[in-house]
Short mmCIF file of C-alpha atoms and ligand atoms in Angstrom, two decimals:
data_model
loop_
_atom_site.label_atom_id
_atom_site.label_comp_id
_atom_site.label_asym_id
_atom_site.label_seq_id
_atom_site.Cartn_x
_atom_site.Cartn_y
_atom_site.Cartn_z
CA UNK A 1 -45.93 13.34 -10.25
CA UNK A 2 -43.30 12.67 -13.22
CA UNK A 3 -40.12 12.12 -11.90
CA UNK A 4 -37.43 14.57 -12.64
CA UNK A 5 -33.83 13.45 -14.52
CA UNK A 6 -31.13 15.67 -15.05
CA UNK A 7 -31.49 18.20 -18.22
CA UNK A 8 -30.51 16.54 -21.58
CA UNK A 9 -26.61 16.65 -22.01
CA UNK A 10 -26.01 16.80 -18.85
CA UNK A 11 -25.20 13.71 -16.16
CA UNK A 12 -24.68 12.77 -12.43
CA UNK A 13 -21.06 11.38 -11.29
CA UNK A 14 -22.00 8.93 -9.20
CA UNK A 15 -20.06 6.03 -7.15
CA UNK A 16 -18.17 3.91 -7.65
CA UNK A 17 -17.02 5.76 -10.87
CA UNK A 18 -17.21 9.42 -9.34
CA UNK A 19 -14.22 7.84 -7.31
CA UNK A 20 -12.60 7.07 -10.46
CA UNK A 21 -13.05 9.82 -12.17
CA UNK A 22 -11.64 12.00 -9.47
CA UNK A 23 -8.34 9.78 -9.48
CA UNK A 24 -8.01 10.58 -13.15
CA UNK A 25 -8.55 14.17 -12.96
CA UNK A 26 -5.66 14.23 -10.51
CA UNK A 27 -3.74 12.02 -12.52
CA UNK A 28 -4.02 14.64 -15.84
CA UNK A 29 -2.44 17.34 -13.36
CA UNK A 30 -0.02 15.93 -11.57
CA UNK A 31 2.66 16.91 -14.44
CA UNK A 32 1.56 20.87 -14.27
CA UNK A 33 1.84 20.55 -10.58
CA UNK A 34 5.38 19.51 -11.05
CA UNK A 35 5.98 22.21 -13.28
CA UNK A 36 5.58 24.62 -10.72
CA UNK A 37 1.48 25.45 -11.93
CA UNK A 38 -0.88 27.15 -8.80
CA UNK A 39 -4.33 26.65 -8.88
CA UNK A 40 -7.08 29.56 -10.11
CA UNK A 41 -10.91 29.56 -9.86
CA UNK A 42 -12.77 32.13 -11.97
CA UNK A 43 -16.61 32.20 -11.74
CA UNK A 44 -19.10 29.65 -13.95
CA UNK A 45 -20.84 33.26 -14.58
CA UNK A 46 -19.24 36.01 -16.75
CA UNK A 47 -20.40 39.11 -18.78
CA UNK A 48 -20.89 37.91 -22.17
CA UNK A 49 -19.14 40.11 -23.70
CA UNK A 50 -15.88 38.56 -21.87
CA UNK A 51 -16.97 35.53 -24.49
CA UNK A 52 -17.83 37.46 -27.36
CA UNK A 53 -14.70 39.76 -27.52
CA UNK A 54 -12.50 36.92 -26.50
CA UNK A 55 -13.47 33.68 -27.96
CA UNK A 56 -14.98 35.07 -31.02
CA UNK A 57 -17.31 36.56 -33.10
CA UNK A 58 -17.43 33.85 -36.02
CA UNK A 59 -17.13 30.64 -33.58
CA UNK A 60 -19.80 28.66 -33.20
CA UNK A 61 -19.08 28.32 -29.67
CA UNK A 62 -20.07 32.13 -29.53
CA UNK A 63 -22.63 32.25 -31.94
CA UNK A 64 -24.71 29.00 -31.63
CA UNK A 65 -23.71 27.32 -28.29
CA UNK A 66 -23.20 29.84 -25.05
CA UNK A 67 -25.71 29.64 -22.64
CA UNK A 68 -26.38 33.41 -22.43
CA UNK A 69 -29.76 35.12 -19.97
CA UNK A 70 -30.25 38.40 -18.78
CA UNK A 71 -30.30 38.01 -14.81
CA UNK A 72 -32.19 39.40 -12.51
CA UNK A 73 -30.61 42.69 -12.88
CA UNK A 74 -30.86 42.92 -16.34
CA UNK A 75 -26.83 42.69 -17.25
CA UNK A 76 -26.19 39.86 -19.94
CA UNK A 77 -23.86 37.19 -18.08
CA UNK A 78 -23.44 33.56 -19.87
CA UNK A 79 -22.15 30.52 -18.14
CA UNK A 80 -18.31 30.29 -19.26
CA UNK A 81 -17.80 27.52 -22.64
CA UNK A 82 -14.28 27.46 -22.04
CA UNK A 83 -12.18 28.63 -19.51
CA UNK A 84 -9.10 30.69 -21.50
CA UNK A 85 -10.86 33.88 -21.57
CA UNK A 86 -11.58 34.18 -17.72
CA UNK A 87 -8.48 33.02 -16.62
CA UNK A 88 -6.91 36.30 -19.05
CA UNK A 89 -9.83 38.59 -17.17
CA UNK A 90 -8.59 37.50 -13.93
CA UNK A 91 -5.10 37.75 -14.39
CA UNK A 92 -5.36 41.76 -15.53
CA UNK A 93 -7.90 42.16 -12.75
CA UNK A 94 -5.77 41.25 -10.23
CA UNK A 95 -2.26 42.68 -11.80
CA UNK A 96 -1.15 39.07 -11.40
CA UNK A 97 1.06 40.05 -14.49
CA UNK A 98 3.25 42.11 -12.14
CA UNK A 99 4.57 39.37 -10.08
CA UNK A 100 6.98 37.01 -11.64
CA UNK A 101 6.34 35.12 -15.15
CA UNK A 102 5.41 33.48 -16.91
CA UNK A 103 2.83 32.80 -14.48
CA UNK A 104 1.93 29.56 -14.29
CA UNK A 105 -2.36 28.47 -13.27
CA UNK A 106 -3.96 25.40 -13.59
CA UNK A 107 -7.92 24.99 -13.43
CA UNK A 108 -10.96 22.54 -13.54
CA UNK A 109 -14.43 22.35 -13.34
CA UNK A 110 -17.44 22.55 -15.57
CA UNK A 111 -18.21 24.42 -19.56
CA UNK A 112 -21.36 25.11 -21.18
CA UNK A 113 -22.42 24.58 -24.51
CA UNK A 114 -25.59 24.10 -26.23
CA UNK A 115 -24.43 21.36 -28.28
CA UNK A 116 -26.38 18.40 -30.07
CA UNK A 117 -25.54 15.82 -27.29
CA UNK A 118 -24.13 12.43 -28.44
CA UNK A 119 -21.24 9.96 -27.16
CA UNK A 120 -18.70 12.04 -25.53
CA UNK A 121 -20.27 15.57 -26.55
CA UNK A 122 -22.54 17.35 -23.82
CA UNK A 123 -24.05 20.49 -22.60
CA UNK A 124 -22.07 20.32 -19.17
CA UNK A 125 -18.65 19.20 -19.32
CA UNK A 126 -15.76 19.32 -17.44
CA UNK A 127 -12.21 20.15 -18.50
CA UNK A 128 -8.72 20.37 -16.51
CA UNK A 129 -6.47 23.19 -18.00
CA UNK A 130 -3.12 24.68 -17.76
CA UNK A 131 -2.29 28.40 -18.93
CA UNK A 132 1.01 30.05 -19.05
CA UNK A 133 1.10 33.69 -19.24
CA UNK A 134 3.47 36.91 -19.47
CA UNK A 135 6.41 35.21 -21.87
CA UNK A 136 6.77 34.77 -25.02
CA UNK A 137 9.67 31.85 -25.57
CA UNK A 138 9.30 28.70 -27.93
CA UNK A 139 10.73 26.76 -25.14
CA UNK A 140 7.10 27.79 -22.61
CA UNK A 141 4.96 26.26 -25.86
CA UNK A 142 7.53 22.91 -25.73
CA UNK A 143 6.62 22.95 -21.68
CA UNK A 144 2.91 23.35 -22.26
CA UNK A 145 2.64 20.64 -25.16
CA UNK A 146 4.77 17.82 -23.48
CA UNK A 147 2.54 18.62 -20.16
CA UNK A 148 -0.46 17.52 -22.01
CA UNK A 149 1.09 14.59 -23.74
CA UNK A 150 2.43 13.73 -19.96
CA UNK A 151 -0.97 13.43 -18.76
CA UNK A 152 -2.02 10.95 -21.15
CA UNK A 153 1.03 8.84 -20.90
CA UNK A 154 0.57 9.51 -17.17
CA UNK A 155 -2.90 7.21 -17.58
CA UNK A 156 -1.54 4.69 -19.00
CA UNK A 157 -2.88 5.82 -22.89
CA UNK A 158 -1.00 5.08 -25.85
CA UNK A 159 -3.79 5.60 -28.89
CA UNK A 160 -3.73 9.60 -28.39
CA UNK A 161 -2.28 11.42 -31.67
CA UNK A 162 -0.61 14.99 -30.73
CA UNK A 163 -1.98 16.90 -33.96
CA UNK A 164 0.69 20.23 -34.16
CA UNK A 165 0.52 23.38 -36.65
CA UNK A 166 1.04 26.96 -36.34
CA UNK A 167 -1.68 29.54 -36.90
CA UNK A 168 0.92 32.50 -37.69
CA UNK A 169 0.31 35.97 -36.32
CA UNK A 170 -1.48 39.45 -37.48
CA UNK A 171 1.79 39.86 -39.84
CA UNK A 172 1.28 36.87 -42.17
CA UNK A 173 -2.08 35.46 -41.32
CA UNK A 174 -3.90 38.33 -42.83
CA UNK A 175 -2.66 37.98 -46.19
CA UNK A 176 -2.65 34.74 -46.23
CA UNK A 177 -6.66 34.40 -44.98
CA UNK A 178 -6.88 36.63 -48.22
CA UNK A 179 -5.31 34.41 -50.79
CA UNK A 180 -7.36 31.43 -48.86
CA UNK A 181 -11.03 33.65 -49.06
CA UNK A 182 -10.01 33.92 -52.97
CA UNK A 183 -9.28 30.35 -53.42
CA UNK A 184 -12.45 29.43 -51.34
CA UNK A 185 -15.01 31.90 -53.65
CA UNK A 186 -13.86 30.22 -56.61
CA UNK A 187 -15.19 26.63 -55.44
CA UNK A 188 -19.16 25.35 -55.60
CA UNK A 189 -19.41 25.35 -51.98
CA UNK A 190 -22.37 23.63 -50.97
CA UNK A 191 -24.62 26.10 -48.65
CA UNK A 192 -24.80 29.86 -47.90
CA UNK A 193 -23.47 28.95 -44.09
CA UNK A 194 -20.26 27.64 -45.87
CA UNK A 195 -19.72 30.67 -47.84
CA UNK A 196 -20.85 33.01 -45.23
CA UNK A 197 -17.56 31.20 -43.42
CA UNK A 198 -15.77 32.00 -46.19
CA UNK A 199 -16.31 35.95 -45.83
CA UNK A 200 -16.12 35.25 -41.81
CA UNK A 201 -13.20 32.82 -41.05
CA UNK A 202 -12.28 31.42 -44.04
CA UNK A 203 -9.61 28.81 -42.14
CA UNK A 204 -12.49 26.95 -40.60
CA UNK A 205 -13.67 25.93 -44.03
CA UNK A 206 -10.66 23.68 -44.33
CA UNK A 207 -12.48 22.18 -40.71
CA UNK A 208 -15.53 20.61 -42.83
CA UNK A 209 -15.61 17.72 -41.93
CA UNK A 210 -18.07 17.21 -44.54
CA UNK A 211 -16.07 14.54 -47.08
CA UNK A 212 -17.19 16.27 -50.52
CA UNK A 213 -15.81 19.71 -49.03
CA UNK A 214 -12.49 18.10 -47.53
CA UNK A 215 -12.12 17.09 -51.12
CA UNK A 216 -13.01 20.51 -52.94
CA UNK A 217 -10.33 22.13 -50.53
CA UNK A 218 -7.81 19.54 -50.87
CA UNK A 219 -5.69 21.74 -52.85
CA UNK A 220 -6.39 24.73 -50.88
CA UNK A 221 -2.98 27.02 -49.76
CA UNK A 222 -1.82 26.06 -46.26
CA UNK A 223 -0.53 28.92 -43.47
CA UNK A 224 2.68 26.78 -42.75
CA UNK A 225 4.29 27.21 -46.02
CA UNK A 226 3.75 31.06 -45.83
CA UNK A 227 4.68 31.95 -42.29
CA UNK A 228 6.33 35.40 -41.17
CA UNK A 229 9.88 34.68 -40.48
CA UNK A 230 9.17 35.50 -36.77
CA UNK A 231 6.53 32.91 -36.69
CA UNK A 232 8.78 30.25 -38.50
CA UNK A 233 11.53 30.36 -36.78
CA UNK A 234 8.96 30.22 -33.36
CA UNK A 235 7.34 27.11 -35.23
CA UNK A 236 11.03 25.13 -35.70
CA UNK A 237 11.64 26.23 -32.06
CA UNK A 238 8.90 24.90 -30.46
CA UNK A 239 9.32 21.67 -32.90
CA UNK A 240 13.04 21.34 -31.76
CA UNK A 241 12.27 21.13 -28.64
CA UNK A 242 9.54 18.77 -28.90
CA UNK A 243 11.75 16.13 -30.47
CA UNK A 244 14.01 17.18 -27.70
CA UNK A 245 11.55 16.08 -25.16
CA UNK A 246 10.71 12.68 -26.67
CA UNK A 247 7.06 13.92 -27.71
CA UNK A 248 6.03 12.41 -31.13
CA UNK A 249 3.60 15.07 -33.00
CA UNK A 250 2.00 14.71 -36.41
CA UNK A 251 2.01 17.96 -38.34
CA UNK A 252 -1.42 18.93 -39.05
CA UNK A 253 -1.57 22.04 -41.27
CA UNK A 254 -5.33 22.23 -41.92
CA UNK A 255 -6.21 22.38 -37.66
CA UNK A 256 -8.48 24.85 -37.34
CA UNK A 257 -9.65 24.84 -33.66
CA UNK A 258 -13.18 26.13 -32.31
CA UNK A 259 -12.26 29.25 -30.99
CA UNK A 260 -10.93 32.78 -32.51
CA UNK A 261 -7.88 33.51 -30.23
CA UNK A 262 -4.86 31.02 -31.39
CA UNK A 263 -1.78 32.54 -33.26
CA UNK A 264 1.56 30.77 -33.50
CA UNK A 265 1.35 26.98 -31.59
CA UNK A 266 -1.57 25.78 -32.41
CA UNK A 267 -2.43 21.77 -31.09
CA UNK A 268 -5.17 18.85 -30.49
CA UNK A 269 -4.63 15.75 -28.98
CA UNK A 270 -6.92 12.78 -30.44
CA UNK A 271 -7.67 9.64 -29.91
CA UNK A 272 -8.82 7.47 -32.34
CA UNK A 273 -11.35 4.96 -30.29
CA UNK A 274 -13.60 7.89 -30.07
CA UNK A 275 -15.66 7.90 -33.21
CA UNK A 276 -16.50 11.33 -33.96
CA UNK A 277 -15.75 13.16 -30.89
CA UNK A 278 -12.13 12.18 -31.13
CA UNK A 279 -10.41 15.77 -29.26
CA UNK A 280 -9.90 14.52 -26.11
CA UNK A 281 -7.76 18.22 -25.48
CA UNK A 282 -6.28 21.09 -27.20
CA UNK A 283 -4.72 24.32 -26.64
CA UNK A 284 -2.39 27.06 -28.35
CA UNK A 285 -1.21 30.32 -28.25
CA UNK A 286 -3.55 33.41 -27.68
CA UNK A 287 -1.00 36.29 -27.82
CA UNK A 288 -3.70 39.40 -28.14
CA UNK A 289 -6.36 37.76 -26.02
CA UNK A 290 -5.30 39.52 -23.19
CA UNK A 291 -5.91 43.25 -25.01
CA UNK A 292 -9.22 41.95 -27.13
CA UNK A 293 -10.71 42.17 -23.59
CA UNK A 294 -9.47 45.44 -22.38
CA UNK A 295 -6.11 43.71 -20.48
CA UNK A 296 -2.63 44.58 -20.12
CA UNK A 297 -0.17 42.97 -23.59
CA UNK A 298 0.06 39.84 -22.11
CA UNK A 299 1.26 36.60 -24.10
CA UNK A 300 0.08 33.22 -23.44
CA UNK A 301 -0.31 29.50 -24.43
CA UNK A 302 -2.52 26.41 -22.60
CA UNK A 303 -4.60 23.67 -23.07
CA UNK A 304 -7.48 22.32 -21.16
CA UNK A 305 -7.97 18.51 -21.77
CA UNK A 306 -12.11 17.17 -21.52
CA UNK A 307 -12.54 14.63 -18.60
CA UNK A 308 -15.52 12.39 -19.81
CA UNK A 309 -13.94 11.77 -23.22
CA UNK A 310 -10.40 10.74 -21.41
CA UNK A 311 -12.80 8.28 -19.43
CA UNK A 312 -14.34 6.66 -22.78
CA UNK A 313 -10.69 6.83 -23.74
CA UNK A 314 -9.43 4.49 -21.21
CA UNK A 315 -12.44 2.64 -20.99
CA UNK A 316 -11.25 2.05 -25.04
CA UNK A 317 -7.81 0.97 -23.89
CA UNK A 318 -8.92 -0.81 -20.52
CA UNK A 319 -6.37 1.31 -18.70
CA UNK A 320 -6.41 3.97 -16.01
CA UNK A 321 -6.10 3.91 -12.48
CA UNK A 322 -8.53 1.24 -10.47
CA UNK A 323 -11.30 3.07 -8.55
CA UNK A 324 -9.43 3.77 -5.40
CA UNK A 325 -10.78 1.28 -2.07
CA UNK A 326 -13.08 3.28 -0.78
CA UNK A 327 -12.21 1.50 2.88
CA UNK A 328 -9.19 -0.46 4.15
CA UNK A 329 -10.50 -1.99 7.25
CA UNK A 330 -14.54 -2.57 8.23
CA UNK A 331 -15.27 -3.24 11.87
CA UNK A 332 -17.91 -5.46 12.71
CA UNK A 333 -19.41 -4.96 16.31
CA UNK A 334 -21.69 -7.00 17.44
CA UNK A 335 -23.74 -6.18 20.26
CA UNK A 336 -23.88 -2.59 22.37
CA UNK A 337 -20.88 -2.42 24.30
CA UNK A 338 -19.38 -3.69 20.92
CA UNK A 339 -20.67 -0.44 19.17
CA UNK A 340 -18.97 1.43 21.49
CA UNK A 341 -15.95 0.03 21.19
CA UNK A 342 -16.40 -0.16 17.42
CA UNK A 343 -16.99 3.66 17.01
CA UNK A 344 -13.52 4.44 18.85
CA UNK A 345 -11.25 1.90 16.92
CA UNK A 346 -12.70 3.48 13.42
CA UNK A 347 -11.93 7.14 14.77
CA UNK A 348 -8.52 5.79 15.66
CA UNK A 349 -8.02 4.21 12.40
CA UNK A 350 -8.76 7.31 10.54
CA UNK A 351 -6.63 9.08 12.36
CA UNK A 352 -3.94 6.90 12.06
CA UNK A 353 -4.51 7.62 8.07
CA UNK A 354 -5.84 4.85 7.48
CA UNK A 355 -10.35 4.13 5.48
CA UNK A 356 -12.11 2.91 7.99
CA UNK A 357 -15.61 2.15 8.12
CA UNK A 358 -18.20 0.52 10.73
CA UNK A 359 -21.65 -1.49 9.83
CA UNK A 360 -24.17 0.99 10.93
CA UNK A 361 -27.29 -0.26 11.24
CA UNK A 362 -27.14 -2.53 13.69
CA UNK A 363 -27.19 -5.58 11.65
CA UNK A 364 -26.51 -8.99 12.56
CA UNK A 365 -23.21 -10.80 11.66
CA UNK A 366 -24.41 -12.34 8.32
CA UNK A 367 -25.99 -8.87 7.19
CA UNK A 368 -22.77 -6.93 8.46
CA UNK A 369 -20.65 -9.53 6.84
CA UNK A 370 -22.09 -8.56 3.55
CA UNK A 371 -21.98 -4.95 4.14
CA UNK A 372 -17.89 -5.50 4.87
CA UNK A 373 -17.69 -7.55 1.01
CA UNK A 374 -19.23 -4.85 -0.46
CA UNK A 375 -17.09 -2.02 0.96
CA UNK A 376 -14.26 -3.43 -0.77
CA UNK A 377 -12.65 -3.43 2.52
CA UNK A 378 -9.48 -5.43 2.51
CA UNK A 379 -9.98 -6.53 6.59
CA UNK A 380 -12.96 -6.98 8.84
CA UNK A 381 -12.99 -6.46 12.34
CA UNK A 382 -15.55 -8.60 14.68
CA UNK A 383 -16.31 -7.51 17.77
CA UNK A 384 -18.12 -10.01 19.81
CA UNK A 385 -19.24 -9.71 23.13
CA UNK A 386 -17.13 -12.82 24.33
CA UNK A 387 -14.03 -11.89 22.43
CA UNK A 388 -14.36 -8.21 24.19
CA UNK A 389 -14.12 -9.58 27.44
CA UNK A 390 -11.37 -11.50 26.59
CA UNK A 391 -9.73 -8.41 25.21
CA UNK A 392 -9.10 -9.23 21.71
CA UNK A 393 -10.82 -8.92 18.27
CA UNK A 394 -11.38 -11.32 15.11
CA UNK A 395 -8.91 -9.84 12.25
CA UNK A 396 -10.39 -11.38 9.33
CA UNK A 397 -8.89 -10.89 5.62
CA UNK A 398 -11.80 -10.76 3.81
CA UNK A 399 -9.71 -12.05 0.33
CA UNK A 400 -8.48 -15.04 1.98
CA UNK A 401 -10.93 -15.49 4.57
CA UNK A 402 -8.34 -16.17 7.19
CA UNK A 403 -8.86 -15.09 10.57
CA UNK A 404 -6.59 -14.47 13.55
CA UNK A 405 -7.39 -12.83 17.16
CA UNK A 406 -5.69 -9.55 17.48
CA UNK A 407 -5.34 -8.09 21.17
CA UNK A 408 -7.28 -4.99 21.45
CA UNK A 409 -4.16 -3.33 22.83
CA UNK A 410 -2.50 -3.90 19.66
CA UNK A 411 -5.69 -4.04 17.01
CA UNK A 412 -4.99 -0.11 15.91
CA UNK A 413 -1.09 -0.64 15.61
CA UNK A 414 -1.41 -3.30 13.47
CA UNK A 415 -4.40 -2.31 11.44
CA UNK A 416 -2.49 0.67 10.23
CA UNK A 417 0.60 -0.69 9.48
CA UNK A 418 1.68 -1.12 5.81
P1 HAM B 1 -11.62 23.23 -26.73
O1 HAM B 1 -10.91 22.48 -27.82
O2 HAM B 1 -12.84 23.97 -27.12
O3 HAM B 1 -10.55 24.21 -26.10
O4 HAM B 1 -11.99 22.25 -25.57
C1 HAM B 1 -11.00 21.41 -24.98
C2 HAM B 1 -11.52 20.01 -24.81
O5 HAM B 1 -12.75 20.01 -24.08
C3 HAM B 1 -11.85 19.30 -26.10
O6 HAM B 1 -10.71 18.76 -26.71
C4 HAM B 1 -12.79 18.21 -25.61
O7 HAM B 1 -12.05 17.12 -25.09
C5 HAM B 1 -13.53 18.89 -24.47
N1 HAM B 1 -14.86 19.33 -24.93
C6 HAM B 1 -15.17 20.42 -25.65
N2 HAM B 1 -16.51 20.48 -25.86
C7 HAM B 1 -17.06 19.39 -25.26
C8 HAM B 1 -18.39 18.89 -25.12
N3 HAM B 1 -19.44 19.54 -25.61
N4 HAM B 1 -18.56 17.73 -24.44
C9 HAM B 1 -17.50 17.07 -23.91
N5 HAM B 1 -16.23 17.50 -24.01
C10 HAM B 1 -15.99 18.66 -24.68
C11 HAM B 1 -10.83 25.09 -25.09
O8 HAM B 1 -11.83 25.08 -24.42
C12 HAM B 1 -9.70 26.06 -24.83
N6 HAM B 1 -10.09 26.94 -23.72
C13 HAM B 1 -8.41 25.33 -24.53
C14 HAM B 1 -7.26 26.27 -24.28
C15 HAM B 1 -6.72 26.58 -23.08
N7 HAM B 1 -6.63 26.95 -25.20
C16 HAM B 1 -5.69 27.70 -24.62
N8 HAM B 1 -5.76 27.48 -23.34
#
């Protein structure tokens, strides 16, 4: 029978680099959980019309990539792409908006899209995100942007560019959009999906990557020099306190992002070791969302950063945090009254705080000797018959191969202190 691999764009995390991976996940929300962020879980599955009405209409996200199936009940649910729009649904469903704000949720776990899979783009993908909800103050959007740019630095990563711009709002984006769509019809755009953009979100034009359309819009009008007053004085806000902070941005006035929702603070983080999957995270303002999908008016700004590429990131840089030891100390018995022993000094060890692990198997010393090496254990324990009924053990540090008997009545004392 063929043997079965996992569907295309998708992968395994497997050891040792699953333990890796899980360190760095941490490590990107450590500064939320210092910033007072609580944890939220909305389901993989939602109604798709959470998706459609919230993410989009004209994304391709919405249009080209959701995985979308009637189930078995016949109601149209698709397995989330991002994880904004049900973190809005399950704030208004559970009036979290009436306790204090802004509040403050952090999330992670898988997205769906049906993407062409390449280096650092797949089908199944995981992202950490922050989202901060209920107030609308330039100084929340500073908060947000520097926790993002704190995770990074947290890592250890210096190549990631913070790419900044705002989107305006429903006063001055609409007539601007205008001026853009009759700028846009007046160019030989190459293809009838370009100038069906045009008619449908004219911004993400200016997102071609294509370089003969990047030229032809080169001279295209940009939303930053015609902002609302509201939304400029936000933008210089949020910018103040950026440069406050310490947090280097470039201005980036043609950022379109994937998704529908953004006004105001609008931001990508990229690094440039990527090739051309180069968004390692990005986030902005959805002020609206919240009432494009039947909610309470409820502002709100966030991010959510993508795992794997952070991982090719580092593994660009050579930095990041070393796959944690997956065991401190590996005991050795050797014999059956050793075992015994054995399986009582690892519980103890463990529940002294200390990784602890045993050579099952019943293996001789040379076989259990290798097993210890490859744990990445930092100390062995041998048990041998004699030394038990002598009442000590062999200590043995398995970097410098030195070896010293250890009384039994003091072997858990002083394999667990530090
Ligand atoms: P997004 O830019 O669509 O934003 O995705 C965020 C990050 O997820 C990207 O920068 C990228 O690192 C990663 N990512 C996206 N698609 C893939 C893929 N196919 N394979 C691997 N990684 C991928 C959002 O999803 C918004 N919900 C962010 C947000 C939160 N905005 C406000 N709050």
């Amino acid at each position: 029978m063929s043997r079965l691999t996992a569907p295309k764009g998708t992968y395994d995390i497997v050891p040792p680099e699953s333990n890796r991976w899980v360190a760095v996940r941490d490590a990107l929300l450590q500064p939320a959980r210092l910033a007072g962020y609580s944890y939220v879980e909305a389901p993989v599955l939602e109604d798709t019309s959470l998706f459609e009405r919230g993410v989009g209409a004209s994304t391709d996200v919405v249009t080209k990539e959701m995985y979308t199936f009637a189930d078995r009940g016949g109601r149209s649910v698709t397995m989330r792409p991002e994880g904004t729009a049900g973190v809005v649904r399950l704030v208004a469903e559970h009036g979290l908006e009436r306790g204090p704000l802004p509040l403050k949720l952090w999330y992670a776990g898988p997205m769906f899209r049906y993407e062409r899979p390449q280096a650092g783009r797949f089908r199944q993908f995981q992202q950490v995100g922050i989202e901060a909800l209920g107030v609308d103050d330039p100084a929340l959007d500073a908060e947000v942007v520097a926790l993002g740019s704190r995770a990074f630095a947290g890592l250890g990563l210096t190549g990631v560019t913070l790419l900044l711009t705002s989107l305006g709002d429903p006063a001055c984006r609409p007539a601007y959009t205008e001026s853009l769509r009759s700028y846009l019809a007046g160019l030989p755009l190459p293809d009838e999906d370009t100038r069906r953009r045009v008619e449908l979100n004219p911004l993400r034009v200016l997102d071609d990557k294509r370089p003969d359309v990047q030229e032809m819009v080169a001279g295209a009008p940009t939303l930053v020099d015609v902002l609302c007053a509201g939304c400029k004085e936000h933008y210089d806000a949020v910018r103040g306190y950026l440069t406050d902070l310490g947090i280097a941005w470039t201005a980036a006035p043609r950022l379109v992002r994937g998704l529908d929702y953004y006004q105001r603070t609008t931001f990508e983080w990229q690094h440039a070791g990527l090739g051309a999957q180069s968004a390692v995270g990005g986030g902005g303002r959805y002020d609206g969302l919240s009432e494009s999908i039947g909610g309470p008016p409820l502002p709100g700004i966030g991010w959510a950063l993508g795992t794997e590429r952070i991982l090719l990131a580092l593994a660009a840089e050579q930095a990041g945090p070393e796959a944690p030891h997956r065991v401190e100390v590996f005991v050795v018995p050797l014999g059956t009254e050793a075992k015994r022993r054995a399986v009582g000094i690892v519980d103890a060890v463990r529940r002294a705080g200390t990784n602890a692990d045993l050579a099952y198997g019943d293996r001789g010393m040379k076989g259990a000797m290798r097993a210890a090496g490859s744990s990445g254990a930092r100390r062995a324990v041998i048990l041998g018959e004699r030394d038990l009924a002598a009442g000590v053990a062999q200590v043995k540090d398995l970097a410098t191969g030195e070896q010293q008997a250890v009384a039994l009545d003091h072997l858990i004392e002083e394999l667990t202190q530090q």
